[in-house]
PDB file of C-alpha atoms in Angstrom:
ATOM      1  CA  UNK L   1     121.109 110.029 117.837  1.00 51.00           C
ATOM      2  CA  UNK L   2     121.091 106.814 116.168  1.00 51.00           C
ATOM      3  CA  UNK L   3     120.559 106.689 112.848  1.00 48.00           C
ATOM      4  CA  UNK L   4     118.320 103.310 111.170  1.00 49.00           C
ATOM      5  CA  UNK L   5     117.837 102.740 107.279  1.00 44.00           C
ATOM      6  CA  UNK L   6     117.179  99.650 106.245  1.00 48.00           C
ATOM      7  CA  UNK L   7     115.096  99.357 102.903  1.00 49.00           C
ATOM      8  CA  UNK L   8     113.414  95.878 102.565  1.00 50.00           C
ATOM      9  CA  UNK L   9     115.558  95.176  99.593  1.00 47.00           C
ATOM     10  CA  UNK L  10     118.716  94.870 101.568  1.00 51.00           C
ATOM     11  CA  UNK L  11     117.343  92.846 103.933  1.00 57.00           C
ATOM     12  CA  UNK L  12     116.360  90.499 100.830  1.00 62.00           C
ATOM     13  CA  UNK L  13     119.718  90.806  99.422  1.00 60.00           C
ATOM     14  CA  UNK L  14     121.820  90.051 102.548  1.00 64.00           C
ATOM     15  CA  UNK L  15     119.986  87.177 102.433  1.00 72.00           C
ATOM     16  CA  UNK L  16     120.790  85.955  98.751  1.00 73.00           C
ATOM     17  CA  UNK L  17     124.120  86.927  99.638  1.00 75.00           C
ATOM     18  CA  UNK L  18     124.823  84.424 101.901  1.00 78.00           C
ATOM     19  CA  UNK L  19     123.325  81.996  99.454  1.00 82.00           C
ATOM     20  CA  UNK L  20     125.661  82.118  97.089  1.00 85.00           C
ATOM     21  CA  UNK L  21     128.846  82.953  98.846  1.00 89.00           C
ATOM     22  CA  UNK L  22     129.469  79.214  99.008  1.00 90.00           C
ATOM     23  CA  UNK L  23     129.953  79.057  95.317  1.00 91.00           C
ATOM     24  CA  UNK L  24     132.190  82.154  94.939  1.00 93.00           C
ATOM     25  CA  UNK L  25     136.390  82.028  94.896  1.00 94.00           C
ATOM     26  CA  UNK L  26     136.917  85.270  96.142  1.00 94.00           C
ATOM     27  CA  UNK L  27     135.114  88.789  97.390  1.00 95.00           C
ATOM     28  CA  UNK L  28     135.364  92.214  96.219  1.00 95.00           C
ATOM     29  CA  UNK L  29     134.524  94.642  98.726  1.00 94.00           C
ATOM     30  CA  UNK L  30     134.301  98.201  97.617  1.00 94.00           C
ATOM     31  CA  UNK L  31     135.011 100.635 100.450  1.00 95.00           C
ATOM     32  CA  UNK L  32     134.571 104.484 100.253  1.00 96.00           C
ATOM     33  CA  UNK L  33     138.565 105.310 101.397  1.00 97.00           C
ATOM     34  CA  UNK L  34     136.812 108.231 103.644  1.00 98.00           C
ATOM     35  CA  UNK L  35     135.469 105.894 105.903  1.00 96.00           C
ATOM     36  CA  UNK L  36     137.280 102.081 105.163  1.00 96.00           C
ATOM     37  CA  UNK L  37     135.673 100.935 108.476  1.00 95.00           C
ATOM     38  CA  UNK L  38     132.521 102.272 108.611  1.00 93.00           C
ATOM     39  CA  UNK L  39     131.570 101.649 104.881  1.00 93.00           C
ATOM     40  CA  UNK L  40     132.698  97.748 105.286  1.00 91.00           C
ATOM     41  CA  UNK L  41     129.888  95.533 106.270  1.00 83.00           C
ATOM     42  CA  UNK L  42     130.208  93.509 109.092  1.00 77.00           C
ATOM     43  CA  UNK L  43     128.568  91.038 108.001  1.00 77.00           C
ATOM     44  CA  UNK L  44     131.469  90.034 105.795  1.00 80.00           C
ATOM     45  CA  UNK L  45     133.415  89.283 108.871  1.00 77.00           C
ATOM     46  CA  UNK L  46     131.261  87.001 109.770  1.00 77.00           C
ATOM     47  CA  UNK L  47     130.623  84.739 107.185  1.00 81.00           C
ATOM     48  CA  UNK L  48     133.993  84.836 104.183  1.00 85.00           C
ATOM     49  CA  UNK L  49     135.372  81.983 106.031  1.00 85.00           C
ATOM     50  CA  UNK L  50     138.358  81.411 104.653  1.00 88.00           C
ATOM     51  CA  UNK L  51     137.534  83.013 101.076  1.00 92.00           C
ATOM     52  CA  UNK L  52     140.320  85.737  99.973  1.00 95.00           C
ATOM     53  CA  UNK L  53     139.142  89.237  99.689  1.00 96.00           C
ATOM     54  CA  UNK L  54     140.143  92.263  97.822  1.00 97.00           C
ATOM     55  CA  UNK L  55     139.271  95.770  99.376  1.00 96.00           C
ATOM     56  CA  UNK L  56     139.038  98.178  96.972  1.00 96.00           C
ATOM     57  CA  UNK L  57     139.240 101.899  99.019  1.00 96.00           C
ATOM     58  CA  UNK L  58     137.510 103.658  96.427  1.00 95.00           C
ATOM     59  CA  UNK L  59     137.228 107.226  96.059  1.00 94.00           C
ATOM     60  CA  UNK L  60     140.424 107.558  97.158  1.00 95.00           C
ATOM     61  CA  UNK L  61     140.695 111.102  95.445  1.00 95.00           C
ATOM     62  CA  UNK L  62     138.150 112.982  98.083  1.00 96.00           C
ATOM     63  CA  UNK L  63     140.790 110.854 101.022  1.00 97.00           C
ATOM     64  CA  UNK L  64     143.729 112.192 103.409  1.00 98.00           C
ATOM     65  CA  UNK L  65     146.453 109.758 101.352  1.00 98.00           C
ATOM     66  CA  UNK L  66     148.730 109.511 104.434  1.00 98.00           C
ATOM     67  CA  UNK L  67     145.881 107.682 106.360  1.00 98.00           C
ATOM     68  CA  UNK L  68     144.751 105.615 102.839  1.00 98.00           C
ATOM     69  CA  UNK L  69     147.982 104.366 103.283  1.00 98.00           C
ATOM     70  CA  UNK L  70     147.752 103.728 107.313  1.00 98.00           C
ATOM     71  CA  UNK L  71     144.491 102.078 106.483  1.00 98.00           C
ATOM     72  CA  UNK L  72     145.762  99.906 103.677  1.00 98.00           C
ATOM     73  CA  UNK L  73     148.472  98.426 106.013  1.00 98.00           C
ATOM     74  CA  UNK L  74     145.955  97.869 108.616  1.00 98.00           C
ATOM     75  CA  UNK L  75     143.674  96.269 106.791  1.00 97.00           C
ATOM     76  CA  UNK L  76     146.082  93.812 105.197  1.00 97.00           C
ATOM     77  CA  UNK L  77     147.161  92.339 108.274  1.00 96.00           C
ATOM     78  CA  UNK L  78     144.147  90.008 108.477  1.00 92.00           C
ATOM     79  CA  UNK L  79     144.434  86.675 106.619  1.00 90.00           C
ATOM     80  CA  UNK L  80     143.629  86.864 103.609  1.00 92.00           C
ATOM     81  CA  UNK L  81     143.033  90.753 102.406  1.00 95.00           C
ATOM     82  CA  UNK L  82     145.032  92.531  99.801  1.00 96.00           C
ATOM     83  CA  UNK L  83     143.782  96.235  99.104  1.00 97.00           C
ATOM     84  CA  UNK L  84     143.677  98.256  96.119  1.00 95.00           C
ATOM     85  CA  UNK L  85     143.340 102.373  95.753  1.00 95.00           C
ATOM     86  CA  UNK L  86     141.345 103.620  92.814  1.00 93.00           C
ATOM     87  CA  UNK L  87     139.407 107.068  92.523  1.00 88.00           C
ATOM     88  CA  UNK L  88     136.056 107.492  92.076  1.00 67.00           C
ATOM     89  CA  UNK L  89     137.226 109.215  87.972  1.00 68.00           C
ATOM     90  CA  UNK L  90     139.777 106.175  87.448  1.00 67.00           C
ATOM     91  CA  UNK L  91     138.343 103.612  84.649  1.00 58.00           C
ATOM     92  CA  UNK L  92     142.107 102.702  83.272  1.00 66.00           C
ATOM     93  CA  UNK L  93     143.416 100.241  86.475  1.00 73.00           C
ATOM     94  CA  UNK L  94     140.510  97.301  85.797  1.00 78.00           C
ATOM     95  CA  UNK L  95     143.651  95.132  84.581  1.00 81.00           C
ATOM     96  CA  UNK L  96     145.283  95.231  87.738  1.00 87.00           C
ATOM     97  CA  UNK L  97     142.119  94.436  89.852  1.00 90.00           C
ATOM     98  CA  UNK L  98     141.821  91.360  87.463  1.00 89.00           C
ATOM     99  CA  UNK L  99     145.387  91.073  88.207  1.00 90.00           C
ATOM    100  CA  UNK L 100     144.827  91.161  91.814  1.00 92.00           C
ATOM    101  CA  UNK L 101     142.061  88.733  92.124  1.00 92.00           C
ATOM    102  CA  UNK L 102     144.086  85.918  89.577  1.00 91.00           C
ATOM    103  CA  UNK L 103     146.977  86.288  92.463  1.00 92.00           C
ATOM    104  CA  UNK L 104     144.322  85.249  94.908  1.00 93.00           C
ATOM    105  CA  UNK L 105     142.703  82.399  93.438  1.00 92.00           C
ATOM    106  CA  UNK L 106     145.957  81.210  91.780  1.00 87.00           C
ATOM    107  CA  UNK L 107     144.476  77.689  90.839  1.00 82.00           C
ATOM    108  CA  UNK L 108     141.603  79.673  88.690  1.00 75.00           C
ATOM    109  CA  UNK L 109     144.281  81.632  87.274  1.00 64.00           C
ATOM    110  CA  UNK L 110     145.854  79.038  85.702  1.00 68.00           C
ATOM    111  CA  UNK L 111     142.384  77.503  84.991  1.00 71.00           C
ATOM    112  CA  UNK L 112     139.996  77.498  81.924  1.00 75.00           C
ATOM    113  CA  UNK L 113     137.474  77.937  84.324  1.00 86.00           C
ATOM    114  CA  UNK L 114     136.306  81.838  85.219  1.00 91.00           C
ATOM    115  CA  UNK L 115     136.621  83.117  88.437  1.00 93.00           C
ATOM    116  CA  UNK L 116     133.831  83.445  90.156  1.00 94.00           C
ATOM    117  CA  UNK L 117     134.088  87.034  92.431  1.00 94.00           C
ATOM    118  CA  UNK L 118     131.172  88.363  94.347  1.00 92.00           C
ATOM    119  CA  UNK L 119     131.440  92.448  94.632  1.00 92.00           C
ATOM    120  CA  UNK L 120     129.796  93.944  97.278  1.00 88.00           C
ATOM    121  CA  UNK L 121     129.603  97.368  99.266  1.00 87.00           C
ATOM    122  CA  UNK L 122     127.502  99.320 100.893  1.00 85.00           C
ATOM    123  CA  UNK L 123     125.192 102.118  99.381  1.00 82.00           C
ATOM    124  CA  UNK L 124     126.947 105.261  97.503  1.00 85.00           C
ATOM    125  CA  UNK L 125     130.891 103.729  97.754  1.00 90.00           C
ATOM    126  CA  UNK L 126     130.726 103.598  93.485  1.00 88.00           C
ATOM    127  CA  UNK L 127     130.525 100.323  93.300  1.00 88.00           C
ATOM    128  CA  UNK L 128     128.265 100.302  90.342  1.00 84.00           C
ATOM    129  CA  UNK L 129     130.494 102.696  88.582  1.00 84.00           C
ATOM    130  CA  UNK L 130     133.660 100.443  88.985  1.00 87.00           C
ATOM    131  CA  UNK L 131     131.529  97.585  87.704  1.00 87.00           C
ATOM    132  CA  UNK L 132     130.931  99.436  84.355  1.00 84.00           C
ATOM    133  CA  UNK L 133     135.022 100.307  83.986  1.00 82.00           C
ATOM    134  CA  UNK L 134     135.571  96.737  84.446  1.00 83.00           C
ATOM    135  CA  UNK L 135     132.746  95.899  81.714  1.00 79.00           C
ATOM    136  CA  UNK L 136     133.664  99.056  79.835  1.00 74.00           C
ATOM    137  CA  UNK L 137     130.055  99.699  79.283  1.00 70.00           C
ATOM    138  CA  UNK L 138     126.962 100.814  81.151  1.00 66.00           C
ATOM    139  CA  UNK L 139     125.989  97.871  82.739  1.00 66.00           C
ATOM    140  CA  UNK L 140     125.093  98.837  86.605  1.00 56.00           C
ATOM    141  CA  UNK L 141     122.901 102.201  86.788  1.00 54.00           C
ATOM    142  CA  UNK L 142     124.545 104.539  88.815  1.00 52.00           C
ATOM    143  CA  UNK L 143     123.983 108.290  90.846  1.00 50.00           C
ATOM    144  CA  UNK L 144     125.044 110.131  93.759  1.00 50.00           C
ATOM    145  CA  UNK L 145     121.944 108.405  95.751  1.00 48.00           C
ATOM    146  CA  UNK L 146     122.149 105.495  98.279  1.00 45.00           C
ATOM    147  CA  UNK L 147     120.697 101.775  97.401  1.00 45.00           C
ATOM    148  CA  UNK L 148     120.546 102.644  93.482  1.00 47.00           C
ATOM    149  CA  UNK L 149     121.267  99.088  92.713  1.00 48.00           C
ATOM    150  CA  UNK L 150     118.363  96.789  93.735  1.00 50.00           C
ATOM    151  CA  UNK L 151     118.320  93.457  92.215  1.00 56.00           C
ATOM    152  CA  UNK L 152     121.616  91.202  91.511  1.00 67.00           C
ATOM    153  CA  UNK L 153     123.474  90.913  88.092  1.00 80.00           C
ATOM    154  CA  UNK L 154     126.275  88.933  86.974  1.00 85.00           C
ATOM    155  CA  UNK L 155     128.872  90.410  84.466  1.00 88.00           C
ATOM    156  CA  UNK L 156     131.557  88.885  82.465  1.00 88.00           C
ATOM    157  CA  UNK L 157     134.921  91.174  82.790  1.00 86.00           C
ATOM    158  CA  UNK L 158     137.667  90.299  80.021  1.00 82.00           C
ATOM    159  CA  UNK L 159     136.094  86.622  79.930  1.00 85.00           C
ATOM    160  CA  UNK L 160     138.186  85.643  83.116  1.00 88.00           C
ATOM    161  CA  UNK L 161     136.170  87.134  85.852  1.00 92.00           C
ATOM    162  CA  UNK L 162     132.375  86.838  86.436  1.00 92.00           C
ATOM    163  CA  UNK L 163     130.831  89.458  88.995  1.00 92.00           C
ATOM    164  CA  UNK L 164     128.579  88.913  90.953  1.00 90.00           C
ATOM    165  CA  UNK L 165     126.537  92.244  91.443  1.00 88.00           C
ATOM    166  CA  UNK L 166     124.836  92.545  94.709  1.00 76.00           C
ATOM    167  CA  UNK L 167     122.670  95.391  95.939  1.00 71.00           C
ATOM    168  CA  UNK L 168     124.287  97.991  98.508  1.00 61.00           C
ATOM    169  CA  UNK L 169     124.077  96.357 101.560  1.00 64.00           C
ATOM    170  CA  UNK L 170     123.864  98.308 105.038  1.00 60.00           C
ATOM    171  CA  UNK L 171     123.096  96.125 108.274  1.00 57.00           C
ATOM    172  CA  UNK L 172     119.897  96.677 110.270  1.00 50.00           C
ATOM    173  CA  UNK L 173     121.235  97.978 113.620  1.00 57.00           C
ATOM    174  CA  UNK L 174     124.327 100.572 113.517  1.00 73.00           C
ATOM    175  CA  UNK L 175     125.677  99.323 116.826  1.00 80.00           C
ATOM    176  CA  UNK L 176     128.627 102.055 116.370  1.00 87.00           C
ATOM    177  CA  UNK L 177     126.555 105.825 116.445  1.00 88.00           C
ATOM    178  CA  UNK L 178     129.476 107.028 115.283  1.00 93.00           C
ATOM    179  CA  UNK L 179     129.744 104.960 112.143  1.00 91.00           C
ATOM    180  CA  UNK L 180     126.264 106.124 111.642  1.00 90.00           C
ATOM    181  CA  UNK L 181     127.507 109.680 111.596  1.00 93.00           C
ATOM    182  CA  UNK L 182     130.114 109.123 109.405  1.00 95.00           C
ATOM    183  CA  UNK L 183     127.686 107.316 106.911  1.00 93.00           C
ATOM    184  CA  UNK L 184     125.644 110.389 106.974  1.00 93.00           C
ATOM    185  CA  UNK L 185     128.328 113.056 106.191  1.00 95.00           C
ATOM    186  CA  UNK L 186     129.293 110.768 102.799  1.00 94.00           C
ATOM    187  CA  UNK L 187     125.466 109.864 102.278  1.00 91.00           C
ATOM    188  CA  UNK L 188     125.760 105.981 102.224  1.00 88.00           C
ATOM    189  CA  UNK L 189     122.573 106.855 104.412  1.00 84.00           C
ATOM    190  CA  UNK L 190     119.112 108.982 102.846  1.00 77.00           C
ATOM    191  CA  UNK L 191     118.738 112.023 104.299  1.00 74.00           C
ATOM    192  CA  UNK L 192     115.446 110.677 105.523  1.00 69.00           C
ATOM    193  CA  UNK L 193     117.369 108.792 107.735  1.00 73.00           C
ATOM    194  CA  UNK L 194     118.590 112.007 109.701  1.00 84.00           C
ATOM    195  CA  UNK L 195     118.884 115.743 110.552  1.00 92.00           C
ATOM    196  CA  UNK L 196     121.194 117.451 108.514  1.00 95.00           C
ATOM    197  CA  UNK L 197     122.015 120.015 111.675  1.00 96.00           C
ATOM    198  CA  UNK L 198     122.685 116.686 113.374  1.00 95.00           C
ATOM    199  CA  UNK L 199     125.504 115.616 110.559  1.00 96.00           C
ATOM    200  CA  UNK L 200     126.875 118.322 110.131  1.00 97.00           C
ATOM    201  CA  UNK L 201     127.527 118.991 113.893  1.00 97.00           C
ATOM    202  CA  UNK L 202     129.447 116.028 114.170  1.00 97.00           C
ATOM    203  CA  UNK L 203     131.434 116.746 110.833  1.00 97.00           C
ATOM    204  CA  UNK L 204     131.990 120.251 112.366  1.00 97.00           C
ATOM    205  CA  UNK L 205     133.575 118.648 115.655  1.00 96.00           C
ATOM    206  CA  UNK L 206     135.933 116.170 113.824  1.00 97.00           C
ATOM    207  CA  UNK L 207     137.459 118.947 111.307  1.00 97.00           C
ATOM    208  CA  UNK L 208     138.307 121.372 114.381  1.00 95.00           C
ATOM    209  CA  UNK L 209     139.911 118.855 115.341  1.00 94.00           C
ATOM    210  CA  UNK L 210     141.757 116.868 112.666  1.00 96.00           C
ATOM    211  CA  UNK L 211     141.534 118.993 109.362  1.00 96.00           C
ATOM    212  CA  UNK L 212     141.117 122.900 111.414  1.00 94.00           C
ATOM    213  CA  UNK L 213     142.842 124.309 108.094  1.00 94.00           C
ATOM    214  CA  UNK L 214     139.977 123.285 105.614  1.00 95.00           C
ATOM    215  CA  UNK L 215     137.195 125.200 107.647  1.00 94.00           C
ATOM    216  CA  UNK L 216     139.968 128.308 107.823  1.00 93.00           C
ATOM    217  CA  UNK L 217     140.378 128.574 103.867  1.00 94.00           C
ATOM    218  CA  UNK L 218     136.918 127.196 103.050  1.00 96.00           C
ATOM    219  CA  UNK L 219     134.513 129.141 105.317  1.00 96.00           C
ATOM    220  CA  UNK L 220     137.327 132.015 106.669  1.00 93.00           C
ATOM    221  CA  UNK L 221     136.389 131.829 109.907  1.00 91.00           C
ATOM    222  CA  UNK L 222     138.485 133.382 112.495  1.00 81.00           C
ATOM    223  CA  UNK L 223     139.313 130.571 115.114  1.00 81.00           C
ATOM    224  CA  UNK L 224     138.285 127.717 115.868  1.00 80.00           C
ATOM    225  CA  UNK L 225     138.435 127.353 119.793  1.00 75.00           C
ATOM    226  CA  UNK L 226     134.554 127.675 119.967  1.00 77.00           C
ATOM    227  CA  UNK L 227     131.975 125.085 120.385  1.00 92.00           C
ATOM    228  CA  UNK L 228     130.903 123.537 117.538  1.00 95.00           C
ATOM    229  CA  UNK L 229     127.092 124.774 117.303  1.00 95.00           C
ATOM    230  CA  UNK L 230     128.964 128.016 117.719  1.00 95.00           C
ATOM    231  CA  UNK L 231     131.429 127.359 114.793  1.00 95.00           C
ATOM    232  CA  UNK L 232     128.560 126.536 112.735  1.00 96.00           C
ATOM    233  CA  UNK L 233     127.218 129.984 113.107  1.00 95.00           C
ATOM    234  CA  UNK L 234     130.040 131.745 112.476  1.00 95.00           C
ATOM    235  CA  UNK L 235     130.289 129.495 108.776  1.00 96.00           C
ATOM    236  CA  UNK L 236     127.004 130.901 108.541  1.00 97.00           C
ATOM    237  CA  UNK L 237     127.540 134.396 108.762  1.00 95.00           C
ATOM    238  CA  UNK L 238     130.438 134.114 106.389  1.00 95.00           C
ATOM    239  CA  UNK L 239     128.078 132.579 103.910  1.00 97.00           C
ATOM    240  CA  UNK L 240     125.600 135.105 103.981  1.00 96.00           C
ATOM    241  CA  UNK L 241     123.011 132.269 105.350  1.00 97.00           C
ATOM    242  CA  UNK L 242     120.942 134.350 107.570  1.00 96.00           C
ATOM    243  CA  UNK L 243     117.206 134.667 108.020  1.00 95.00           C
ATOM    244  CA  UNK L 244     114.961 137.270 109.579  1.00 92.00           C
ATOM    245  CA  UNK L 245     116.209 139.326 112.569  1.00 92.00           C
ATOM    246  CA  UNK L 246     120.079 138.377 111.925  1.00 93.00           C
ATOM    247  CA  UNK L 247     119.425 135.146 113.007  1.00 95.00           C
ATOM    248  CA  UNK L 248     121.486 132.250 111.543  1.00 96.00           C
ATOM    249  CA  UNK L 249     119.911 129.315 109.165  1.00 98.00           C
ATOM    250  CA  UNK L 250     121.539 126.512 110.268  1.00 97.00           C
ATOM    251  CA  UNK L 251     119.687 123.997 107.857  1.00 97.00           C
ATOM    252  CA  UNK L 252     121.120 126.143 104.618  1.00 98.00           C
ATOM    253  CA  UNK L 253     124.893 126.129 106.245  1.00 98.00           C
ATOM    254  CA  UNK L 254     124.403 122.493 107.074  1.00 98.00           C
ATOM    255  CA  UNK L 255     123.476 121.486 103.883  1.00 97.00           C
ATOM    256  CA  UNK L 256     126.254 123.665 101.988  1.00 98.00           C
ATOM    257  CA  UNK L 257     128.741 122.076 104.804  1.00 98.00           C
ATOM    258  CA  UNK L 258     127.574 118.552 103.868  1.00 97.00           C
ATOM    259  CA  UNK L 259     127.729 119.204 100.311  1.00 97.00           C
ATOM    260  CA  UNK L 260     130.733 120.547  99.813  1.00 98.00           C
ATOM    261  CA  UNK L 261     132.392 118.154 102.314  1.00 97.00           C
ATOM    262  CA  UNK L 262     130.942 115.350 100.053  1.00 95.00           C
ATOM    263  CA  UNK L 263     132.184 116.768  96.837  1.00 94.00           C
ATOM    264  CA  UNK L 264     135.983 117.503  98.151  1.00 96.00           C
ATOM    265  CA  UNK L 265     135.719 121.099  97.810  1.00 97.00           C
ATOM    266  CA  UNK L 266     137.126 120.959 101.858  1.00 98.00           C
ATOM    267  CA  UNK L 267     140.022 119.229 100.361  1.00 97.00           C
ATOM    268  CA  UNK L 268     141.070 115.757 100.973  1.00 97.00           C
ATOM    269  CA  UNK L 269     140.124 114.304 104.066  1.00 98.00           C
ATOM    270  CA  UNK L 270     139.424 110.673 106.113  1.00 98.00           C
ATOM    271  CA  UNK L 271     136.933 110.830 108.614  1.00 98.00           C
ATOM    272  CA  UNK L 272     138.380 107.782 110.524  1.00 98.00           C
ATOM    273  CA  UNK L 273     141.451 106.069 111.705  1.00 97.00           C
ATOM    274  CA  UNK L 274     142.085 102.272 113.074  1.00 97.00           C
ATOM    275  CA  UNK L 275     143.190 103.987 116.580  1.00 97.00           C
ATOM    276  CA  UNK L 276     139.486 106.198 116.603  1.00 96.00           C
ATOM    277  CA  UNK L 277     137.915 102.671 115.419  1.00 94.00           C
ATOM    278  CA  UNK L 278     139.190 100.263 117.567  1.00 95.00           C
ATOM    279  CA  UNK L 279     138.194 102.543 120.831  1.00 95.00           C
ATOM    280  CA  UNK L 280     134.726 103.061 119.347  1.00 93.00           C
ATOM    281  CA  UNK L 281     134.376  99.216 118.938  1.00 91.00           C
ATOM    282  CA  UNK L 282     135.170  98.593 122.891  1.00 93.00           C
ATOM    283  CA  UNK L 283     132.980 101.311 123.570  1.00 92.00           C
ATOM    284  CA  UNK L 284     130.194  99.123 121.712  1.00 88.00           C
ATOM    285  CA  UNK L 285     131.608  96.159 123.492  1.00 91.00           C
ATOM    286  CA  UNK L 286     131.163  97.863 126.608  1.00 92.00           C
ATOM    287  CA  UNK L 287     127.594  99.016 126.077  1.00 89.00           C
ATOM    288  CA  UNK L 288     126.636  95.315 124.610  1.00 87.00           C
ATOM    289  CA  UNK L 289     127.973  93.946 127.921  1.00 91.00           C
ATOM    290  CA  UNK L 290     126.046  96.575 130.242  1.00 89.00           C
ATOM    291  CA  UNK L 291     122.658  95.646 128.108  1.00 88.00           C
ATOM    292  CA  UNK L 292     123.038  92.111 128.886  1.00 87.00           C
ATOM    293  CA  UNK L 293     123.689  92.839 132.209  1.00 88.00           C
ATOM    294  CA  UNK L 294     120.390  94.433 132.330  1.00 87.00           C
ATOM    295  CA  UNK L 295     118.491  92.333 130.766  1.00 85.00           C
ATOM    296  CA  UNK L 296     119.635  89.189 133.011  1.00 84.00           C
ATOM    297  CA  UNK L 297     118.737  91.607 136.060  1.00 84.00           C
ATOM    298  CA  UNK L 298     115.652  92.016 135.410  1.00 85.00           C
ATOM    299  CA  UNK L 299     115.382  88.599 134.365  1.00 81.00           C
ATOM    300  CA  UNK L 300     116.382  87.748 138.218  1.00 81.00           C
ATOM    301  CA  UNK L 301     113.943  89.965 139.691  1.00 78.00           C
ATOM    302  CA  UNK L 302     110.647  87.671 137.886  1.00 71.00           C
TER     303      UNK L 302
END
């Protein structure tokens, strides 16, 4: 299943983004630290340039912290990107992000002249609630819904950095259908975008195998050698979500999965790791290649 969701305002602000990127010293990027690849836009890639960039793996309380700190070193070996950990609750470390970006744009530091810093993320990474720490006010309107913010702002932190607000941007086409998946369990994505037996499938399959001990003590099931649809009913019976005839309701236990994954009551876990990443990506390689291949074919046959 592939999941699309691309309100028209993001399309507008991707846009306006690359606008003004030209006049900016350095980006922010705030990542959920669940998902550091899938909830950084790859459009960044393509168009900082040379501009430094601070990755702030944010909700890094609801994360595995062995693999925040795999991910940090990973991500700091490109030119260029420091990283920061804050959780979604912290509103006490805004001095060291200031910190952080005066170390990379050391000529501003020294400078009477503000940095300029555009922040970005995608939808539902609490980007808007970081930007009202930093202010120390309710600035950016925030909520546990996707593309909350809709127009740009521009706030003054400790009158050394301006921000440079921009909407939560997702890209049009999720060429990884993984990525998409993982988007879904956090809900960077509206779950108009998808089918919640669909998610929660695929969040079923990953914890049997990488985090088997959060669906024991969570949903006490008894094993977890079966198939996943057949996991799912199992959590099901234990919950007492059952419908006429005995039968199980696997919309009720795939919202309760989803929402209790999302809120950390499954404990901490990362639903992604460079290794799982960098396969996926060749995988998308791969298909991009056999598409073209495709196309030109039947190009040949006219």
């Amino acid at each position: 299943m592939a999941i699309q969701w691309f309100p028209g305002h993001m399309h507008k602000a991707g846009l306006e983004m690359k606008k003004i990127l030209p006049q900016m010293d350095l980006i922010i990027e705030v990542l959920d630290a669940r998902l550091p690849y899938s909830s950084s836009n790859p459009m960044l890639a393509a168009i900082r340039g040379d501009k430094p960039c601070l990755k702030v793996l944010n909700k890094a309380d609801l994360a595995d912290p062995q693999l925040t700190e795999i991910w940090q070193q990973y991500l700091e070996q490109e030119q260029g990107i420091r990283t920061l950990v804050l959780s979604a609750n912290e509103t006490t470390r805004g001095k060291e992000l200031i910190a952080m970006c005066q170390k990379l744009v050391p000529h501003k530091a020294s400078s009477v002249k503000k940095i300029q810093a555009l922040i970005m993320g995608i939808p539902n990474v609490g980007k808007s609630t970081l930007i009202n720490a930093l202010a120390g006010r309710q600035i950016a309107k925030t909520g546990n819904e996707p593309a909350v913010t809709k127009v740009q702002q521009r706030i003054i932190v400790d009158d050394v950095v301006v921000l440079h607000d921009t909407p939560g941007v997702l890209w049009p086409n999720l060429e990884n259908h993984d990525s998409g998946y993982r988007l879904a369990i956090t809900h960077a994505i509206k779950e108009t975008a998808f089918e919640n037996h669909d998610i929660a499938l695929y969040a079923v399959k990953y914890l049997m195998q990488q985090y088997p001990q959060a669906l024991f003590s969570r949903f006490h099931v008894d094993d977890i050698t079966d198939h996943e649809q057949t996991m799912l009913e199992k959590m099901a019976q234990k919950r007492g979500c059952i419908k006429a005839g005995g039968v199980a309701d696997i919309e009720r236990i795939s919202k309760i999965l989803l929402t209790e994954l999302r809120n950390g009551q499954l404990g901490r876990l990362t639903l992604e790791t460079p290794e799982m990443t960098e396969r996926e990506w060749l995988q998308v390689i791969q298909r991009r290649e056999e598409k073209a291949a495709k196309k030109a074919a039947r190009k040949n046959k006219r």
